[in-house]
XYZ file of C-alpha atoms in Angstrom:
672
model
C 114.641 -51.278 85.721
C 113.119 -52.155 89.091
C 115.089 -52.334 92.315
C 114.680 -56.103 92.422
C 116.086 -56.468 88.918
C 119.006 -54.219 89.748
C 119.753 -56.314 92.796
C 119.533 -59.440 90.671
C 121.924 -58.005 88.114
C 124.371 -57.000 90.826
C 124.256 -60.411 92.524
C 124.539 -62.306 89.248
C 127.466 -60.144 88.110
C 129.436 -60.271 91.351
C 128.908 -63.998 91.925
C 129.335 -65.167 88.298
C 125.834 -66.623 88.293
C 124.323 -67.174 84.822
C 121.953 -64.388 83.732
C 118.881 -64.323 81.521
C 118.613 -60.824 80.071
C 118.312 -58.296 82.853
C 115.862 -60.312 84.910
C 116.857 -61.671 88.282
C 117.893 -65.303 87.920
C 116.508 -68.081 90.057
C 119.894 -68.442 91.726
C 120.047 -64.744 92.558
C 116.525 -64.855 93.990
C 117.538 -67.832 96.119
C 120.685 -66.088 97.319
C 118.842 -62.902 98.209
C 116.022 -64.885 99.826
C 118.449 -66.904 101.950
C 120.218 -63.722 103.080
C 116.872 -62.123 103.959
C 115.726 -65.156 105.949
C 119.002 -65.345 107.844
C 118.926 -61.632 108.681
C 115.279 -61.821 109.762
C 115.957 -64.882 111.892
C 118.519 -62.991 113.970
C 115.837 -60.524 115.065
C 112.840 -62.868 115.190
C 114.320 -65.910 116.944
C 114.263 -65.878 120.763
C 117.346 -64.161 122.174
C 118.252 -66.925 124.603
C 120.561 -69.951 124.844
C 119.169 -73.433 124.245
C 121.139 -75.592 126.666
C 123.940 -75.548 129.196
C 126.618 -75.612 126.489
C 125.272 -72.550 124.720
C 124.857 -70.779 128.073
C 128.588 -71.267 128.703
C 129.421 -69.883 125.256
C 127.273 -66.883 126.115
C 129.266 -66.452 129.334
C 132.499 -66.625 127.322
C 131.441 -63.876 124.917
C 130.172 -61.652 127.716
C 133.327 -62.069 129.822
C 135.584 -61.200 126.903
C 133.420 -58.270 125.759
C 132.927 -56.759 129.223
C 136.220 -57.572 130.924
C 138.617 -58.805 128.226
C 138.889 -62.054 130.184
C 138.952 -65.762 129.344
C 137.571 -66.706 132.761
C 133.822 -66.424 133.268
C 133.629 -66.238 137.080
C 135.605 -66.061 140.314
C 134.549 -66.152 143.961
C 132.331 -63.117 143.537
C 134.763 -61.090 145.689
C 133.058 -62.485 148.781
C 135.520 -63.391 151.574
C 135.686 -67.125 152.166
C 133.729 -68.064 149.043
C 135.161 -70.675 146.656
C 135.272 -70.149 142.876
C 131.680 -70.230 141.603
C 131.846 -73.131 139.191
C 129.258 -74.298 136.688
C 128.898 -77.454 134.637
C 131.586 -77.727 131.943
C 133.986 -75.427 133.781
C 137.266 -75.890 135.621
C 139.163 -73.845 138.200
C 142.681 -72.548 137.542
C 144.457 -69.979 139.719
C 141.219 -69.235 141.546
C 139.330 -68.399 138.349
C 136.553 -70.347 136.637
C 137.291 -71.214 133.001
C 135.040 -72.964 130.470
C 136.217 -76.299 129.120
C 135.495 -75.126 125.585
C 138.220 -73.655 123.340
C 138.909 -69.971 123.961
C 138.994 -68.788 120.351
C 135.216 -68.393 120.285
C 135.381 -65.672 122.929
C 137.630 -63.461 120.767
C 135.417 -63.852 117.686
C 132.152 -63.401 119.577
C 133.133 -60.473 121.822
C 132.808 -57.684 119.194
C 129.403 -59.008 118.109
C 128.212 -59.173 121.711
C 129.558 -55.687 122.390
C 127.652 -54.292 119.419
C 124.361 -56.227 119.552
C 124.240 -58.106 122.843
C 122.977 -61.653 122.742
C 121.595 -61.167 119.240
C 125.136 -60.495 118.103
C 125.976 -64.099 118.999
C 123.013 -65.241 116.935
C 124.208 -63.027 114.075
C 127.569 -64.829 114.049
C 125.877 -68.127 113.270
C 123.487 -66.572 110.748
C 126.428 -65.053 108.867
C 128.340 -68.326 109.101
C 125.307 -70.260 107.821
C 125.025 -67.931 104.830
C 128.724 -68.378 104.148
C 128.348 -72.172 104.351
C 125.540 -72.111 101.786
C 127.598 -69.969 99.448
C 130.802 -72.013 99.830
C 128.813 -75.212 99.296
C 127.514 -73.745 96.039
C 130.993 -72.693 94.887
C 132.606 -75.951 95.984
C 130.009 -78.051 94.163
C 130.198 -75.892 91.046
C 133.950 -76.549 90.942
C 133.755 -80.258 91.736
C 130.659 -81.100 89.646
C 128.656 -78.412 87.819
C 126.438 -75.412 88.529
C 123.187 -77.333 88.283
C 124.441 -79.721 90.966
C 125.636 -76.699 92.948
C 122.091 -75.319 93.112
C 120.857 -78.683 94.353
C 123.644 -78.943 96.948
C 123.049 -75.502 98.452
C 119.294 -76.111 98.464
C 119.650 -79.491 100.152
C 121.978 -78.083 102.807
C 119.750 -75.121 103.581
C 116.296 -76.689 103.289
C 116.643 -80.395 104.042
C 119.381 -80.751 106.679
C 119.344 -79.692 110.321
C 121.667 -76.736 109.764
C 118.665 -74.477 110.477
C 118.555 -75.806 114.063
C 121.875 -74.109 114.714
C 121.789 -71.094 112.377
C 120.312 -68.742 114.997
C 121.322 -70.336 118.272
C 124.297 -69.616 120.477
C 126.285 -72.621 119.354
C 129.791 -72.773 117.836
C 128.951 -75.547 115.369
C 128.017 -73.418 112.364
C 130.914 -71.036 112.940
C 133.302 -73.999 113.103
C 131.674 -75.452 109.971
C 132.368 -72.199 108.115
C 136.076 -72.593 108.927
C 136.045 -76.281 107.912
C 134.155 -75.707 104.650
C 136.125 -72.632 103.600
C 139.343 -74.557 104.269
C 138.179 -77.327 101.921
C 137.388 -74.760 99.229
C 140.792 -73.090 99.628
C 142.533 -76.473 99.511
C 140.697 -77.280 96.285
C 141.641 -73.886 94.837
C 145.246 -74.374 95.889
C 145.530 -77.821 94.341
C 144.097 -76.494 91.074
C 146.489 -73.531 91.010
C 149.201 -73.623 88.358
C 151.538 -71.072 89.911
C 153.521 -72.528 92.842
C 153.297 -69.372 94.931
C 149.514 -69.236 94.553
C 149.313 -72.931 95.376
C 151.300 -72.466 98.569
C 149.261 -69.439 99.708
C 145.883 -71.139 99.240
C 146.919 -74.462 100.784
C 148.584 -72.745 103.746
C 145.489 -70.568 104.208
C 143.390 -73.746 104.255
C 145.551 -75.193 107.027
C 145.401 -71.939 108.954
C 141.600 -71.866 108.847
C 141.396 -75.462 110.087
C 143.659 -74.719 113.051
C 141.856 -71.459 113.899
C 138.553 -73.332 113.636
C 139.938 -75.767 116.206
C 140.082 -72.861 118.683
C 136.302 -72.602 118.229
C 135.550 -76.329 118.276
C 138.372 -78.806 118.814
C 136.923 -81.365 116.413
C 137.501 -78.981 113.498
C 141.038 -80.375 113.499
C 139.538 -83.580 112.042
C 139.475 -81.743 108.713
C 143.284 -81.846 108.651
C 143.782 -85.607 108.113
C 140.880 -85.673 105.638
C 142.352 -82.877 103.500
C 145.944 -84.154 103.694
C 144.819 -87.672 102.788
C 142.864 -86.302 99.829
C 145.854 -84.263 98.653
C 148.386 -87.088 98.902
C 146.279 -89.939 97.526
C 144.025 -88.261 94.985
C 144.404 -84.545 94.291
C 148.192 -84.202 94.011
C 149.852 -87.598 94.596
C 152.948 -86.636 92.605
C 153.513 -83.438 94.602
C 154.153 -83.123 98.306
C 154.184 -79.327 98.367
C 150.371 -78.738 98.644
C 150.060 -81.019 101.675
C 153.252 -79.584 103.164
C 151.926 -76.033 102.735
C 148.684 -77.096 104.407
C 150.569 -78.525 107.392
C 152.654 -75.355 107.687
C 149.445 -73.353 107.738
C 148.241 -75.419 110.702
C 151.069 -74.280 112.958
C 149.922 -70.744 113.932
C 146.456 -71.921 114.977
C 147.850 -74.881 116.910
C 150.261 -72.534 118.683
C 147.339 -70.234 119.471
C 145.280 -73.126 120.876
C 148.234 -74.240 122.989
C 148.697 -70.742 124.402
C 145.013 -70.401 125.248
C 144.986 -73.758 127.027
C 148.093 -72.794 128.946
C 146.374 -69.612 130.125
C 143.167 -71.461 131.015
C 144.397 -74.761 132.399
C 148.146 -74.391 132.858
C 148.923 -77.144 130.343
C 150.810 -76.996 127.054
C 148.416 -78.902 124.823
C 146.229 -77.672 121.953
C 143.598 -80.307 122.732
C 143.164 -80.058 126.517
C 139.729 -79.503 128.045
C 141.010 -79.259 131.630
C 144.227 -79.524 133.609
C 143.922 -83.316 133.909
C 142.858 -83.995 130.324
C 145.901 -82.761 128.419
C 146.457 -86.184 126.904
C 142.847 -87.038 126.074
C 143.311 -86.347 122.365
C 147.087 -86.494 122.138
C 146.987 -90.181 121.200
C 144.688 -89.291 118.320
C 147.090 -86.548 117.249
C 150.007 -88.985 117.469
C 148.254 -91.541 115.256
C 147.253 -88.855 112.751
C 150.763 -87.379 112.635
C 152.243 -90.847 112.175
C 149.864 -91.556 109.322
C 150.638 -88.203 107.692
C 154.361 -88.950 107.981
C 153.693 -92.273 106.223
C 151.914 -90.441 103.439
C 154.964 -88.240 102.920
C 157.427 -91.111 102.801
C 155.448 -93.602 100.726
C 153.169 -93.233 97.731
C 150.118 -95.327 98.563
C 148.051 -94.093 95.646
C 149.059 -96.814 93.200
C 148.360 -99.507 95.777
C 144.929 -98.003 96.503
C 144.082 -97.816 92.799
C 145.142 -101.418 92.258
C 142.889 -102.589 95.078
C 139.944 -100.618 93.718
C 140.405 -101.216 89.990
C 141.996 -104.656 89.639
C 140.087 -106.548 92.314
C 136.783 -107.532 90.762
C 133.592 -106.231 92.295
C 132.634 -109.662 93.583
C 136.041 -110.301 95.114
C 136.128 -106.838 96.671
C 132.651 -107.264 98.142
C 133.448 -110.732 99.490
C 136.753 -109.593 100.969
C 135.128 -106.585 102.604
C 132.343 -108.723 104.070
C 134.815 -111.239 105.503
C 136.978 -108.487 106.978
C 134.034 -106.754 108.624
C 132.693 -110.040 109.991
C 136.046 -110.996 111.495
C 136.531 -107.536 112.942
C 133.121 -107.526 114.574
C 133.423 -111.051 115.964
C 137.057 -111.139 117.026
C 138.232 -107.610 117.783
C 136.402 -105.967 120.667
C 137.478 -102.348 119.994
C 136.387 -102.623 116.361
C 133.168 -104.322 117.391
C 132.435 -101.404 119.706
C 133.343 -98.992 116.929
C 130.953 -100.585 114.446
C 128.214 -100.646 117.067
C 128.849 -96.980 117.809
C 128.625 -96.183 114.102
C 125.322 -98.066 113.901
C 123.919 -96.088 116.837
C 125.008 -92.664 115.588
C 124.201 -93.257 111.935
C 121.052 -95.366 112.067
C 119.412 -95.923 115.452
C 119.848 -93.773 118.553
C 117.397 -95.990 120.399
C 120.114 -98.663 120.562
C 122.285 -96.263 122.560
C 124.126 -97.994 125.405
C 126.306 -95.165 126.723
C 125.331 -92.968 129.644
C 122.302 -90.671 129.595
C 121.859 -87.220 131.125
C 119.023 -85.255 132.659
C 117.492 -84.080 129.359
C 118.242 -87.306 127.439
C 116.647 -90.280 129.138
C 114.326 -93.184 128.307
C 110.626 -92.620 128.880
C 108.229 -95.142 130.406
C 108.229 -97.105 127.144
C 112.035 -97.334 127.061
C 112.348 -94.808 124.232
C 115.327 -92.438 124.439
C 113.769 -88.984 124.458
C 114.931 -85.387 124.414
C 112.395 -82.801 125.617
C 109.561 -85.157 124.679
C 110.911 -86.029 121.222
C 112.936 -89.102 120.253
C 116.643 -88.627 119.639
C 117.505 -89.025 115.955
C 120.546 -90.654 114.405
C 121.967 -89.213 111.178
C 119.848 -91.213 108.718
C 116.803 -90.701 110.943
C 117.306 -86.976 110.325
C 118.492 -87.299 106.704
C 116.765 -90.263 105.040
C 117.851 -88.898 101.650
C 121.492 -89.599 102.584
C 120.878 -93.039 101.033
C 121.370 -91.352 97.656
C 125.095 -91.359 98.432
C 125.040 -94.935 97.111
C 125.317 -93.569 93.560
C 128.474 -91.452 93.997
C 129.933 -94.132 96.276
C 129.548 -96.823 93.609
C 130.826 -94.414 90.953
C 133.850 -93.721 93.138
C 134.722 -97.400 93.399
C 134.312 -97.639 89.638
C 136.898 -94.899 89.241
C 134.495 -92.131 88.189
C 134.770 -88.583 89.578
C 137.245 -89.789 92.193
C 138.711 -86.285 92.518
C 135.377 -84.801 93.652
C 133.879 -87.739 95.489
C 136.996 -88.631 97.470
C 137.136 -85.170 99.080
C 133.491 -85.421 100.129
C 133.738 -89.007 101.374
C 136.823 -88.257 103.468
C 135.210 -85.152 104.943
C 132.146 -87.198 105.894
C 134.191 -90.076 107.285
C 136.351 -87.909 109.578
C 133.729 -86.924 112.207
C 131.834 -90.198 111.864
C 134.928 -92.309 112.512
C 136.017 -90.165 115.450
C 132.675 -90.062 117.273
C 131.697 -93.658 116.564
C 134.505 -94.722 118.878
C 132.747 -93.016 121.794
C 129.070 -93.450 120.875
C 128.270 -90.095 122.477
C 124.645 -89.127 121.824
C 125.271 -85.421 121.356
C 123.675 -84.183 124.554
C 121.056 -81.456 124.355
C 119.950 -81.778 120.736
C 117.254 -83.445 118.685
C 119.811 -84.724 116.191
C 123.446 -85.746 115.831
C 124.973 -82.258 116.082
C 128.543 -83.556 116.088
C 128.038 -84.612 112.470
C 127.342 -81.051 111.304
C 130.759 -80.938 109.523
C 129.534 -83.763 107.297
C 126.298 -82.049 106.219
C 127.608 -79.924 103.306
C 129.486 -82.884 101.847
C 126.452 -85.152 102.199
C 124.499 -82.443 100.363
C 127.128 -82.335 97.595
C 127.087 -86.107 97.071
C 123.286 -86.210 97.120
C 123.231 -83.342 94.621
C 125.517 -85.334 92.335
C 123.179 -88.320 92.618
C 120.097 -86.188 91.939
C 121.729 -84.716 88.838
C 122.649 -88.166 87.527
C 119.090 -89.405 88.007
C 117.607 -86.210 86.609
C 119.651 -86.444 83.410
C 119.101 -90.186 82.947
C 115.375 -89.810 83.532
C 114.996 -87.053 80.982
C 113.965 -84.475 83.572
C 110.855 -84.154 85.705
C 108.350 -81.327 85.505
C 108.148 -78.783 88.293
C 104.527 -79.750 88.863
C 105.549 -83.357 89.496
C 108.310 -82.276 91.865
C 105.906 -80.045 93.802
C 103.411 -82.907 94.000
C 106.081 -85.215 95.453
C 107.090 -82.568 98.011
C 103.442 -82.017 98.977
C 102.701 -85.725 99.454
C 105.900 -86.184 101.489
C 104.999 -83.270 103.759
C 101.480 -84.631 104.271
C 102.887 -88.080 105.059
C 105.201 -86.619 107.666
C 102.392 -84.512 109.149
C 100.127 -87.560 109.461
C 102.888 -89.598 111.083
C 103.812 -86.802 113.486
C 100.173 -86.170 114.447
C 99.525 -89.851 115.154
C 102.739 -90.120 117.169
C 101.790 -87.096 119.264
C 98.386 -88.626 120.015
C 99.735 -92.038 121.039
C 102.832 -91.849 123.253
C 103.797 -95.484 122.774
C 103.979 -94.831 119.020
C 105.904 -91.568 119.395
C 109.379 -92.969 118.809
C 108.494 -95.624 116.200
C 106.625 -93.133 114.010
C 109.241 -90.426 114.501
C 112.202 -92.657 113.641
C 111.465 -95.763 111.640
C 109.640 -94.443 108.525
C 113.016 -92.906 107.651
C 114.509 -96.402 107.485
C 111.877 -97.375 104.916
C 112.429 -94.232 102.866
C 116.207 -94.645 103.002
C 115.923 -98.306 101.986
C 113.688 -97.454 99.016
C 115.957 -94.594 97.926
C 119.063 -96.761 98.325
C 117.466 -99.664 96.455
C 116.468 -97.463 93.548
C 119.881 -95.791 93.472
C 121.803 -99.084 93.482
C 119.559 -100.583 90.788
C 120.123 -97.473 88.687
C 123.895 -97.896 88.958
C 123.589 -101.314 87.280
C 120.941 -100.212 84.766
C 121.767 -96.553 84.012
C 120.096 -96.786 80.594
C 116.651 -97.416 82.133
C 114.751 -94.125 82.069
C 111.897 -95.604 84.097
C 114.263 -96.780 86.838
C 116.010 -93.413 86.887
C 112.687 -91.618 87.303
C 111.659 -93.957 90.116
C 114.937 -93.421 91.965
C 114.677 -89.663 91.346
C 111.138 -89.585 92.763
C 112.130 -91.678 95.781
C 115.068 -89.354 96.412
C 112.879 -86.240 96.198
C 110.334 -87.804 98.568
C 113.092 -88.580 101.087
C 114.462 -85.030 100.678
C 111.072 -83.473 101.399
C 110.460 -85.804 104.335
C 113.876 -84.964 105.803
C 113.201 -81.263 105.299
C 109.904 -81.572 107.186
C 111.652 -83.387 110.058
C 114.347 -80.784 110.422
C 111.949 -77.862 110.054
C 109.849 -79.315 112.876
C 112.930 -79.787 115.028
C 113.980 -76.189 114.354
C 110.544 -74.944 115.425
C 110.712 -77.073 118.580
C 114.151 -75.654 119.340
C 112.905 -72.081 119.031
C 109.855 -72.823 121.198
C 112.113 -74.267 123.887
C 114.366 -71.212 123.749
C 111.366 -68.871 123.901
C 109.981 -70.645 126.969
C 113.402 -70.563 128.634
C 113.720 -66.845 127.954
C 110.391 -66.102 129.638
C 111.287 -68.314 132.587
C 114.649 -66.598 132.959
C 113.049 -63.143 132.921
C 110.498 -64.142 135.576
C 113.284 -65.472 137.811
C 115.364 -62.311 137.442
C 112.362 -60.121 138.290
C 111.733 -62.088 141.479
C 115.352 -62.235 142.631
C 115.840 -58.500 142.084
C 112.631 -57.060 143.435
C 112.341 -53.337 144.140
C 112.742 -53.633 147.892
C 116.173 -55.265 147.742
C 117.543 -53.614 144.611
C 117.662 -50.303 146.456
C 120.011 -51.752 149.061
C 123.372 -50.869 147.520
C 125.361 -52.133 150.514
C 124.141 -55.705 150.276
C 126.199 -58.059 148.051
C 124.477 -59.502 145.014
C 122.544 -62.702 145.717
C 123.838 -66.227 145.152
C 121.724 -68.721 143.193
C 122.516 -72.418 143.581
C 121.082 -74.274 140.600
C 121.265 -77.224 138.256
C 119.927 -75.227 135.305
C 122.081 -72.217 134.462
C 120.032 -71.424 131.341
C 117.120 -70.221 133.461
C 119.303 -67.984 135.641
C 121.005 -66.049 132.833
C 118.800 -62.959 133.127
C 119.387 -62.837 136.886
C 123.112 -63.250 136.326
C 123.051 -60.391 133.818
C 121.409 -58.255 136.485
C 124.269 -59.008 138.884
C 123.429 -62.286 140.626
C 126.107 -64.883 141.239
C 125.394 -68.431 140.049
C 126.922 -71.754 141.056
C 125.940 -75.188 139.751
C 125.335 -77.921 142.301
C 126.112 -81.605 141.813
C 126.878 -84.587 144.012
C 130.607 -83.916 143.551
C 130.793 -80.335 144.833
C 128.472 -80.281 147.864
C 131.305 -79.174 150.164
C 132.114 -76.221 147.899
C 128.437 -75.293 147.667
C 128.155 -75.315 151.469
C 131.216 -73.086 151.677
C 129.759 -70.647 149.134
C 126.377 -70.549 150.890
C 127.975 -69.805 154.270
C 130.269 -67.136 152.805
C 127.533 -65.280 150.918
C 125.047 -65.516 153.777
C 127.709 -64.306 156.199
C 128.339 -61.305 153.947
C 124.639 -60.432 154.008
C 123.788 -61.658 150.508
C 120.545 -63.498 149.879
C 121.004 -67.175 149.004
C 118.517 -69.071 146.840
C 118.503 -72.785 146.015
C 116.567 -73.356 142.793
C 114.235 -76.333 142.593
C 113.585 -79.097 145.109
C 116.200 -81.379 143.502
C 118.993 -78.935 144.327
C 117.568 -78.426 147.806
C 117.545 -82.168 148.485
C 121.162 -82.439 147.335
C 122.337 -79.709 149.696
C 120.075 -80.326 152.707
C 122.022 -83.300 154.216
C 125.256 -81.258 154.187
C 123.955 -78.283 156.189
C 122.395 -78.004 159.668
C 118.878 -79.392 159.983
C 116.142 -76.877 159.150
C 118.655 -74.281 157.965
C 117.003 -74.418 154.517
C 113.302 -73.630 154.270
C 111.068 -76.539 153.355
C 108.512 -74.282 151.692
C 109.797 -72.460 148.613
C 109.442 -68.882 147.472
C 107.641 -68.928 144.129
C 108.804 -66.545 141.441
C 105.640 -64.997 139.943
C 104.942 -65.933 136.329
C 101.978 -65.291 134.057
C 103.284 -67.666 131.383
C 104.142 -70.742 133.496
C 102.870 -70.281 137.057
C 104.307 -72.747 139.582
C 106.785 -74.203 137.110
C 109.199 -76.415 139.137
C 112.142 -74.171 138.218
C 110.328 -71.153 139.678
C 110.595 -72.670 143.166
C 113.443 -71.161 145.209
C 114.365 -72.321 148.698
C 115.901 -69.718 150.972
C 117.799 -69.917 154.241
C 115.706 -69.898 157.406
C 117.700 -67.020 158.893
C 117.057 -64.837 155.806
C 113.300 -65.227 155.501
C 112.369 -61.663 156.346
C 115.076 -60.021 154.216
C 115.040 -62.255 151.146
C 111.503 -63.573 150.618
C 109.973 -62.851 147.212
């Protein structure tokens, strides 16, 4: 027996995958292939952060690994210098703390200690593999194993999970907590023995609350799971939901303690000392709703509304309610508009922009030269959810579909209220918790169409995938050649594909006996899947290219700041870099430089830091002309050089971020 076959046997045996003789099954090949790709990606992807957020997470891991500290900076031990703040940080007791939850630092520190920055990438690769596996197991339990293969494949190959599988982001790690909690909750509800039920449900709650110390929005899983338990999974029993809530307590206590240490406030949801109540109103509403669920049984009422109200009456009532809400209630109108923006059309975004997310000369909202994508603009195949959604309202598979629909609704409902565009990303990264459940529902739809259509040959499926990929390539090439068509061709074909897939799916629901209609809807769904996969693969490649370029830029900057002549001067304090782009100064910071972010709000503190470091004999560098122009009016005339030092670079000579302005009095000692 070959090594590959032995591995296949081992995987199939340990994971309960179906086997065919002693040969490796398709599922085992897929599992081994996914693990190989994830492991290879850790070592092949650029070892660098992508944006300011991920740079802060890198700082968190390094501070905990090297110093056992939650703070990421201080005043640099330079007399008279203020705390050296960056974007997304706050000062407490003279130390600089990140706004992000502190739990990530504890999880990431051992990986960073062992493998450096690639250890942080390994965390997400491991978490991504776990998410694929849990999605498979969850779908196999809720639906069947054939659907489970589809769900794991859709999540891994057609969604934008790959964009975050190798980066220094907390999203995939938080998703692993969220998804595993859902699986444990499902296992607990299905358990016959009360003790086993309590353990699994409490463990689910614990994972949700611990996940909230990685990303606060992981707590949104709590109302979704409790609602599912009380209304659908175990309406006659309160003990599963109660066990889940008990399991939440240790993680919430941990989050509260960490925020007290970082910000001096007793709140599990604070992001700074002044924002302790930002999410408390949400928590209060959720807790009130959960209390209602424990005192009243709303399941019968919900079933009566769904089952007894005719489809026409239900549709008419829903339409009237939505119309009145949009026209008469401003908060709900804003909510529905926010949902439209985040789900369907980022170009309609009306909230504030930032440096990397701004309209171009044609008014198209762009991110690093590519249009920002809403959820359906990244996942046109999500329209297939129409089938399980209609089946749910018909009372079919409510146990499975309700869990998925609630898990999808939780982040969408929360973020639609704010219409936040997700910052430095090509896609709607705050909807990552919804991706596995979208994949599960789409897998259920694909299986229904596949069975009703009598199956489709592999050759036909490959042909559909090939044509979809070519269509995307043609659209992307034309958009790249004509800038005014860049956004329309990158965004709006997905609307057409989603509309066709949704139309076919809805028609199938009313004519399930039509094999021809089922095959059409199946083909449209596969085309949308392949098109979405091509979109997200391209975005992943663009992400890695951006990280690779940033890594080279950062290395060039570090080499210039720490040249041989000054590095031998052990008495001189490490230099101070004033910047607006901390991603490009990471290598210099690793070598010992101090970094402080400049903005219009902290000019006085920047001036104080510059004077303190210069007075101590440290070289001071202001990166880029934008930062120089911000600081220049606040310091004596001509104290900052008007001609920059240029950091040498073979890859990107004279890149704007390679320009560093020094102090006039330090020209001889600090020039590159």
